[in-house]
Coordinates of C-alpha atoms in Angstrom, one line a residue:
M1 CA 0.0 -0.1 0.1
N2 CA 1.2 3.5 -1.0
D3 CA 0.8 6.1 1.8
W4 CA 2.1 8.8 -0.1
P5 CA -0.2 11.2 -1.4
D6 CA -0.6 12.4 -4.9
R7 CA 1.3 9.3 -6.4
R8 CA 4.6 11.1 -5.1
T9 CA 7.3 8.2 -5.1
G10 CA 10.6 10.2 -5.1
D11 CA 10.1 13.3 -2.8
R12 CA 10.4 12.6 0.7
S13 CA 10.9 16.1 1.8
E14 CA 7.6 16.9 3.2
R15 CA 7.4 13.7 5.5
Y16 CA 11.0 13.8 6.4
G17 CA 11.2 13.7 10.2
R18 CA 7.6 13.4 10.8
G19 CA 7.0 9.7 10.9
S20 CA 4.4 7.6 9.3
A21 CA 0.7 7.6 9.8
S22 CA 0.0 3.9 9.2
P23 CA 0.7 1.4 11.9
Q24 CA 2.3 -0.9 9.9
P25 CA 6.2 -0.4 9.3
E26 CA 6.7 1.2 6.0
S27 CA 7.8 -1.1 3.3
A28 CA 10.9 -0.9 1.2
R29 CA 10.0 1.7 -1.6
A30 CA 12.0 2.2 -4.9
M31 CA 13.9 5.6 -4.7
P32 CA 13.7 7.8 -7.7
H33 CA 16.7 7.3 -9.9
I34 CA 18.8 10.7 -10.3
Q35 CA 21.1 10.7 -13.3
R36 CA 24.3 12.9 -12.8
R37 CA 25.6 14.7 -15.7
P38 CA 29.5 13.7 -16.3
A39 CA 31.9 15.9 -14.9
P40 CA 34.0 17.8 -17.5
P41 CA 37.5 16.8 -18.1
Q42 CA 39.8 18.2 -15.5
R43 CA 42.0 20.9 -16.8
P44 CA 44.1 23.8 -15.2
H45 CA 42.0 26.9 -15.4
V46 CA 42.3 30.4 -13.8
P47 CA 39.4 32.5 -13.8
P48 CA 39.7 35.9 -15.6
Q49 CA 40.2 38.7 -12.7
S50 CA 37.2 40.5 -14.3
Q51 CA 34.7 37.4 -13.1
G52 CA 34.2 36.0 -9.8
Y53 CA 32.6 32.7 -10.7
D54 CA 34.1 29.1 -11.6
D55 CA 33.5 28.2 -15.2
R56 CA 33.5 24.7 -14.6
F57 CA 29.9 24.9 -14.0
P58 CA 27.3 26.2 -16.6
S59 CA 26.0 29.9 -16.2
G60 CA 23.0 29.9 -14.0
S61 CA 23.3 26.3 -12.9
P62 CA 22.4 25.5 -9.2
A63 CA 25.8 24.0 -8.8
S64 CA 27.5 27.0 -10.2
P65 CA 29.1 29.2 -7.3
G66 CA 27.7 32.4 -9.0
Y67 CA 24.3 31.0 -9.0
D68 CA 22.2 32.9 -6.3
S69 CA 19.1 30.7 -5.1
G70 CA 18.5 33.2 -2.2
Y71 CA 19.4 30.6 0.1
N72 CA 21.8 31.6 2.9
T73 CA 24.4 28.9 3.5
G74 CA 25.7 30.5 6.5
Q75 CA 29.1 31.2 5.0
V76 CA 30.7 34.4 6.6
Y77 CA 32.1 36.9 3.9
G78 CA 35.7 36.9 3.8
G79 CA 36.0 33.3 5.2
G80 CA 37.3 31.6 2.0
A81 CA 38.5 32.1 -1.6
G82 CA 35.4 31.0 -3.1
G83 CA 32.6 33.4 -1.5
G84 CA 32.2 36.5 -0.1
R85 CA 35.2 39.1 -0.6
G86 CA 37.9 37.5 -2.7
R87 CA 41.6 38.2 -2.1
G88 CA 42.9 41.8 -2.5
G89 CA 39.8 43.4 -0.7
G90 CA 37.3 42.9 -3.6
R91 CA 34.1 41.2 -3.5
A92 CA 33.4 38.2 -5.6
G93 CA 31.9 38.9 -8.8
G94 CA 33.9 41.7 -10.0
D95 CA 35.3 44.3 -7.5
A96 CA 38.4 42.5 -6.8
G97 CA 39.2 42.4 -10.4
Y98 CA 38.5 46.1 -10.7
V99 CA 40.8 46.9 -8.0
Q100 CA 43.6 44.6 -9.6
G101 CA 43.0 45.6 -13.2
R102 CA 43.0 49.4 -12.7
P103 CA 45.6 51.3 -14.7
A104 CA 48.8 52.1 -12.8
P105 CA 49.0 55.8 -11.5
D106 CA 50.9 58.0 -14.2
W107 CA 53.9 59.1 -11.7
R108 CA 55.6 61.1 -14.5
R109 CA 52.5 63.3 -15.0
R110 CA 52.0 63.5 -11.4
I111 CA 55.7 64.7 -11.0
K112 CA 55.3 67.3 -13.8
L113 CA 52.0 68.7 -12.4
G114 CA 53.6 69.0 -8.8
A115 CA 56.7 70.6 -10.5
L116 CA 54.5 73.2 -12.3
T117 CA 52.8 73.8 -9.1
L118 CA 55.8 74.7 -7.1
V119 CA 57.3 76.9 -9.8
T120 CA 53.9 78.8 -10.2
V121 CA 53.8 79.4 -6.4
F122 CA 57.4 80.5 -6.3
L123 CA 56.8 83.0 -8.9
V124 CA 53.6 84.4 -7.4
V125 CA 55.4 84.7 -3.9
S126 CA 58.5 86.4 -5.6
V127 CA 56.7 88.8 -7.6
S128 CA 54.3 89.7 -4.6
T129 CA 57.4 90.0 -2.4
Y130 CA 59.4 92.2 -4.8
F131 CA 56.3 94.7 -5.3
W132 CA 55.6 94.7 -1.5
A133 CA 59.4 95.6 -0.7
D134 CA 59.5 98.0 -3.7
S135 CA 56.6 100.0 -2.5
K136 CA 58.3 100.2 1.2
L137 CA 61.1 102.0 -0.3
K138 CA 61.4 105.7 1.0
R139 CA 62.1 107.6 -2.4
E140 CA 62.7 110.9 -0.7
V141 CA 65.8 112.4 -2.5
D142 CA 65.4 114.3 -5.7
L143 CA 68.8 114.2 -7.6
S144 CA 67.2 116.0 -10.4
K145 CA 67.6 119.2 -8.0
V146 CA 71.6 118.8 -8.0
I147 CA 72.9 121.2 -10.5
E148 CA 76.2 121.0 -12.6
R149 CA 76.7 117.5 -12.6
P150 CA 79.7 115.6 -14.0
S151 CA 79.2 113.5 -17.0
E152 CA 78.0 109.9 -16.7
G153 CA 80.6 107.3 -16.7
E154 CA 80.8 103.5 -16.9
G155 CA 79.4 101.4 -14.4
T156 CA 77.2 102.5 -11.3
N157 CA 78.2 104.9 -8.3
Y158 CA 76.3 104.7 -5.1
L159 CA 76.8 107.3 -2.4
I160 CA 76.1 105.4 0.9
V161 CA 75.1 107.5 4.1
G162 CA 74.9 106.1 7.6
S163 CA 73.2 109.0 9.6
D164 CA 72.5 109.3 13.2
S165 CA 68.7 109.6 12.8
R166 CA 66.9 108.4 15.6
E167 CA 63.4 108.6 13.8
G168 CA 61.1 105.8 15.2
M169 CA 63.3 105.0 18.2
S170 CA 61.7 105.0 21.7
A171 CA 63.4 106.6 24.6
E172 CA 64.5 102.6 25.7
D173 CA 66.1 102.4 22.3
K174 CA 68.1 105.4 22.6
K175 CA 69.3 104.6 25.8
R176 CA 69.9 100.9 24.9
L177 CA 72.0 101.9 21.8
R178 CA 73.8 105.0 23.4
T179 CA 72.7 107.3 20.6
G180 CA 71.8 110.3 22.7
S181 CA 68.6 112.5 22.1
A182 CA 69.8 114.9 19.6
E183 CA 67.2 116.5 17.2
G184 CA 67.7 116.5 13.6
K185 CA 70.3 114.0 11.8
R186 CA 73.9 114.4 10.9
T187 CA 76.0 112.0 8.7
D188 CA 77.9 109.5 10.6
S189 CA 79.8 107.9 7.7
M190 CA 79.9 108.4 3.8
M191 CA 81.1 106.1 1.2
I192 CA 81.2 105.6 -2.3
L193 CA 80.5 102.3 -3.8
H194 CA 81.2 101.4 -7.5
R195 CA 79.9 98.6 -9.3
G196 CA 81.6 97.7 -12.7
S197 CA 83.1 95.1 -14.9
N198 CA 86.5 95.2 -12.7
G199 CA 84.9 94.4 -9.5
P200 CA 83.4 96.6 -7.0
T201 CA 85.2 99.3 -5.2
L202 CA 84.2 100.9 -1.9
I203 CA 85.7 104.2 -0.9
S204 CA 85.2 105.7 2.7
L205 CA 85.1 109.5 2.7
P206 CA 85.8 110.5 6.4
R207 CA 83.3 113.0 7.7
D208 CA 86.2 115.3 8.7
S209 CA 87.3 115.6 5.2
Q210 CA 87.9 119.2 4.3
V211 CA 85.6 120.3 1.0
E212 CA 84.6 123.0 -0.7
I213 CA 80.9 123.9 -0.8
P214 CA 80.0 124.7 -4.4
S215 CA 77.1 126.6 -5.9
F216 CA 73.7 124.9 -5.2
K217 CA 70.1 125.1 -5.5
G218 CA 68.2 124.7 -2.2
S219 CA 66.4 121.4 -1.9
Q220 CA 63.3 123.1 -0.3
S221 CA 63.3 126.7 -1.4
G222 CA 64.8 126.1 -4.9
K223 CA 66.8 129.3 -4.4
L224 CA 70.2 129.2 -6.1
F225 CA 73.2 129.8 -3.8
P226 CA 76.5 130.9 -5.3
G227 CA 79.7 129.3 -4.5
T228 CA 82.0 131.3 -2.4
G229 CA 85.1 128.8 -2.0
R230 CA 83.7 128.3 1.6
Q231 CA 86.0 125.4 3.0
V232 CA 84.0 123.1 5.7
K233 CA 83.9 119.4 6.9
L234 CA 82.1 117.2 4.6
N235 CA 79.3 116.3 7.1
A236 CA 78.5 120.2 7.2
A237 CA 77.2 119.8 3.8
Y238 CA 74.4 117.3 4.8
A239 CA 73.7 119.2 7.9
E240 CA 73.2 122.6 5.9
D241 CA 70.8 121.3 3.3
G242 CA 70.5 117.6 3.2
P243 CA 71.1 115.0 0.9
E244 CA 71.0 117.0 -2.5
L245 CA 73.8 119.2 -1.0
L246 CA 75.8 116.0 0.0
V247 CA 75.8 114.7 -3.5
R248 CA 76.3 118.1 -5.1
T249 CA 79.5 118.4 -2.7
V250 CA 80.8 115.1 -3.3
E251 CA 80.5 115.2 -7.2
F252 CA 82.0 118.9 -7.1
N253 CA 85.1 117.6 -5.2
T254 CA 85.5 114.3 -6.7
G255 CA 84.4 114.8 -10.4
L256 CA 82.6 111.7 -10.2
R257 CA 78.8 111.4 -10.9
I258 CA 76.7 109.8 -8.3
D259 CA 74.1 107.4 -9.9
H260 CA 72.2 106.5 -6.5
Y261 CA 71.8 107.5 -2.8
V262 CA 71.2 105.3 -0.1
E263 CA 70.8 106.2 3.4
I264 CA 70.0 104.2 6.8
G265 CA 69.7 105.4 10.5
F266 CA 70.8 103.9 13.7
G267 CA 67.6 102.1 14.5
G268 CA 67.2 100.6 10.9
F269 CA 70.7 99.5 10.8
A270 CA 70.5 97.7 14.4
N271 CA 67.1 96.2 13.2
I272 CA 68.7 94.6 10.2
V273 CA 71.3 93.0 12.0
D274 CA 68.9 91.6 14.5
A275 CA 66.5 90.3 11.8
L276 CA 69.5 88.3 10.2
G277 CA 70.0 86.8 13.7
G278 CA 73.4 88.8 14.2
V279 CA 76.8 89.0 11.9
E280 CA 79.8 87.2 12.6
M281 CA 82.9 89.4 12.9
D282 CA 86.5 88.4 13.4
I283 CA 88.0 91.3 15.7
P284 CA 91.9 91.2 15.7
K285 CA 92.2 93.1 18.6
A286 CA 90.2 93.7 21.9
F287 CA 89.1 97.3 22.3
K288 CA 86.6 99.4 24.7
D289 CA 85.0 102.8 24.1
K290 CA 82.6 104.2 26.8
K291 CA 80.9 106.6 24.3
S292 CA 79.9 104.1 21.9
G293 CA 79.6 101.4 24.4
A294 CA 81.7 99.2 22.7
D295 CA 83.5 96.3 24.8
F296 CA 85.0 93.6 22.6
Q297 CA 87.3 90.8 22.8
A298 CA 89.4 89.5 20.3
G299 CA 88.5 86.8 18.0
K300 CA 85.5 85.5 16.0
Q301 CA 82.0 86.4 17.5
T302 CA 78.5 87.1 16.5
L303 CA 77.3 90.7 17.0
N304 CA 73.8 91.6 17.8
G305 CA 72.2 94.9 16.6
E306 CA 73.4 96.9 19.7
Q307 CA 76.9 95.6 19.6
S308 CA 77.1 96.1 15.7
L309 CA 76.1 99.8 16.1
A310 CA 78.7 100.2 18.8
F311 CA 81.3 98.7 16.5
V312 CA 80.8 100.8 13.6
R313 CA 80.4 104.0 15.6
T314 CA 83.6 103.5 17.7
R315 CA 86.3 106.1 17.1
Y316 CA 88.2 107.1 20.4
A317 CA 89.4 103.7 21.0
F318 CA 91.8 103.9 18.0
K319 CA 94.9 105.9 17.2
G320 CA 93.7 106.4 13.6
S321 CA 90.5 107.7 15.2
D322 CA 87.9 108.3 12.2
L323 CA 90.3 106.7 9.6
D324 CA 90.2 103.5 11.7
R325 CA 86.7 103.7 12.2
T326 CA 85.8 103.7 8.6
K327 CA 88.1 100.7 8.0
N328 CA 85.7 98.8 10.6
Q329 CA 82.8 100.1 9.0
Q330 CA 83.8 98.7 5.4
K331 CA 84.6 95.3 6.9
F332 CA 81.3 95.2 8.9
L333 CA 79.1 96.3 5.9
A334 CA 80.9 93.6 3.8
A335 CA 80.0 91.0 6.3
L336 CA 76.3 92.2 6.6
A337 CA 76.0 91.9 2.9
S338 CA 77.5 88.6 2.5
Q339 CA 75.2 87.3 5.3
A340 CA 72.0 89.3 4.0
A341 CA 72.7 88.0 0.4
T342 CA 73.2 84.1 1.3
P343 CA 70.4 81.7 0.0
S344 CA 69.5 80.8 3.5
T345 CA 68.2 84.4 3.7
V346 CA 66.8 85.2 0.3
L347 CA 65.0 81.8 -0.1
N348 CA 63.6 81.6 3.4
P349 CA 60.7 83.6 3.9
F350 CA 60.7 83.7 7.8
R351 CA 64.3 85.5 7.5
L352 CA 63.6 87.4 4.2
Y353 CA 60.5 89.2 5.1
P354 CA 61.7 90.2 8.6
T355 CA 64.9 91.5 7.2
L356 CA 63.5 93.5 4.2
G357 CA 60.9 95.1 6.9
A358 CA 63.5 96.0 9.4
G359 CA 65.8 97.6 6.8
L360 CA 63.3 99.0 4.3
D361 CA 61.3 100.9 6.9
T362 CA 64.1 103.3 7.6
L363 CA 65.9 103.1 4.2
I364 CA 66.0 106.4 2.3
V365 CA 66.8 106.3 -1.3
D366 CA 66.8 108.5 -4.4
K367 CA 63.5 108.6 -6.5
D368 CA 65.0 106.7 -9.3
M369 CA 66.3 103.8 -7.2
S370 CA 64.6 100.5 -7.6
L371 CA 64.4 97.6 -5.6
W372 CA 66.6 95.7 -8.5
S373 CA 69.2 98.3 -8.1
L374 CA 69.3 98.2 -4.4
S375 CA 70.0 94.4 -4.6
Q376 CA 72.7 94.6 -7.1
M377 CA 74.2 97.4 -4.6
F378 CA 74.2 94.7 -1.6
F379 CA 75.5 92.0 -4.0
A380 CA 78.5 94.5 -5.1
M381 CA 79.2 95.3 -1.6
K382 CA 79.3 91.4 -0.7
G383 CA 82.2 91.1 -3.3
V384 CA 84.2 93.9 -1.8
T385 CA 86.3 91.7 0.5
G386 CA 86.6 89.0 -2.0
G387 CA 87.7 88.3 -5.7
D388 CA 88.3 91.5 -7.5
G389 CA 86.8 93.8 -4.7
T390 CA 88.5 96.6 -3.4
S391 CA 88.0 98.8 -0.3
M392 CA 90.1 101.9 0.9
N393 CA 89.8 105.4 2.3
I394 CA 90.0 108.2 0.0
P395 CA 93.7 109.1 -0.6
L396 CA 94.9 111.9 2.0
A397 CA 97.6 114.3 2.1
G398 CA 97.6 115.0 5.6
S399 CA 95.7 117.2 8.1
N400 CA 95.3 120.9 8.7
G401 CA 94.9 120.7 12.4
G402 CA 91.0 119.8 12.5
N403 CA 90.3 118.6 9.0
L404 CA 91.6 115.9 6.9
V405 CA 93.2 117.0 3.4
W406 CA 92.9 115.0 0.4
D407 CA 95.5 114.0 -1.8
K408 CA 94.1 115.9 -5.1
A409 CA 96.5 114.1 -7.7
K410 CA 95.6 110.5 -6.2
V411 CA 91.9 111.5 -6.1
K412 CA 91.7 112.7 -9.5
Q413 CA 93.5 109.5 -10.8
L414 CA 91.3 107.3 -8.9
M415 CA 88.1 108.8 -10.1
E416 CA 89.4 108.6 -13.7
Q417 CA 89.8 105.0 -13.2
L418 CA 86.2 104.6 -11.9
K419 CA 84.7 106.7 -14.3
N420 CA 86.3 104.7 -17.1
D421 CA 85.6 101.6 -15.3
E422 CA 89.1 100.6 -15.2
K423 CA 91.1 98.1 -12.7
V424 CA 91.9 100.5 -9.6
T425 CA 95.6 100.9 -9.1
V426 CA 95.6 103.8 -6.6
T427 CA 95.9 103.0 -2.9
G428 CA 94.3 104.8 0.0
N429 CA 95.1 105.6 3.4

């Protein structure tokens, strides 16, 4: 007797585990015959990376790993190579192949784009810095007011003036730097820097030099003052009518045309040194001066702004007085320029901006001076103590008691060599 409903002879799924309703033991029944398909021949096969199935089974077959019957086998993704996520972090079925099969990064293109970006940023910053610094220059000296000027020569001539201006200094700064509190300003040092094809030449003009005040036009009044042959100290020309008369007096007594004028005061000088982190100097002999505050031991040492100002102002501690002081000024300015014009300063914005800001705030130049010309002056000053550079005092014939008298013959020869941009052979004091 067949107890299975609907004449089912092969499907036991509905009665499995429920027992039989018949009191008699179930008789043996014939099981339905299931015919298996022959397995395909075994051969090595690596499935393509872009597919996550095994092609040993027909597509869509229930035995195929890619077939989704909706039945959860309980397998955790990532637990095996045949299910869940495949090796390489991708999901079976295509993601792993996408990760592994994507094109390699074009590093050459990335490097080119990175380099182009850096160059662009550098150019933008450089141009911005140039115009920012150029706008801070105090172009207050009008050389067009200077009359009866010598003819132009070869190369470029700068008149560099260190003044005792206390502009912008607090009472504490004046006390710390020992500058005093005198009103107005006077020249503390004067130099001619020639930049040419035969190397730079730096010539100090002692402030006690005896010179003749020529005819001149008042810088403020525009009134013409005729020359009377009046003999004065060189720094008196600046005190009488400022930078324009000083340039007129230097040109008249030397015969050399001054192309640019540069002036810096006490405060600006000290600030530049401090912004640079100090200037290294090799002092051959110890000296002390109460008036300037100088107190130095012999040997190499780094001077801060206060010490640097004392160093370049000291005159009473030396036998040669003002002449020895001008030599120290030349040595210091060359060292200052050498340090300011190094890549570690020029290419480092954290040092460049403070240095420019400290110096340009107190720097006074002529109206035709550009930042480019000013940078050329610094590089020329850097080369004064090296290579073909020359530094010297103006040739002197002696003293008339209180003033230093120039050696007119040597001065004329020296100025002709500078004017023609020839190799300097004249020696100074």
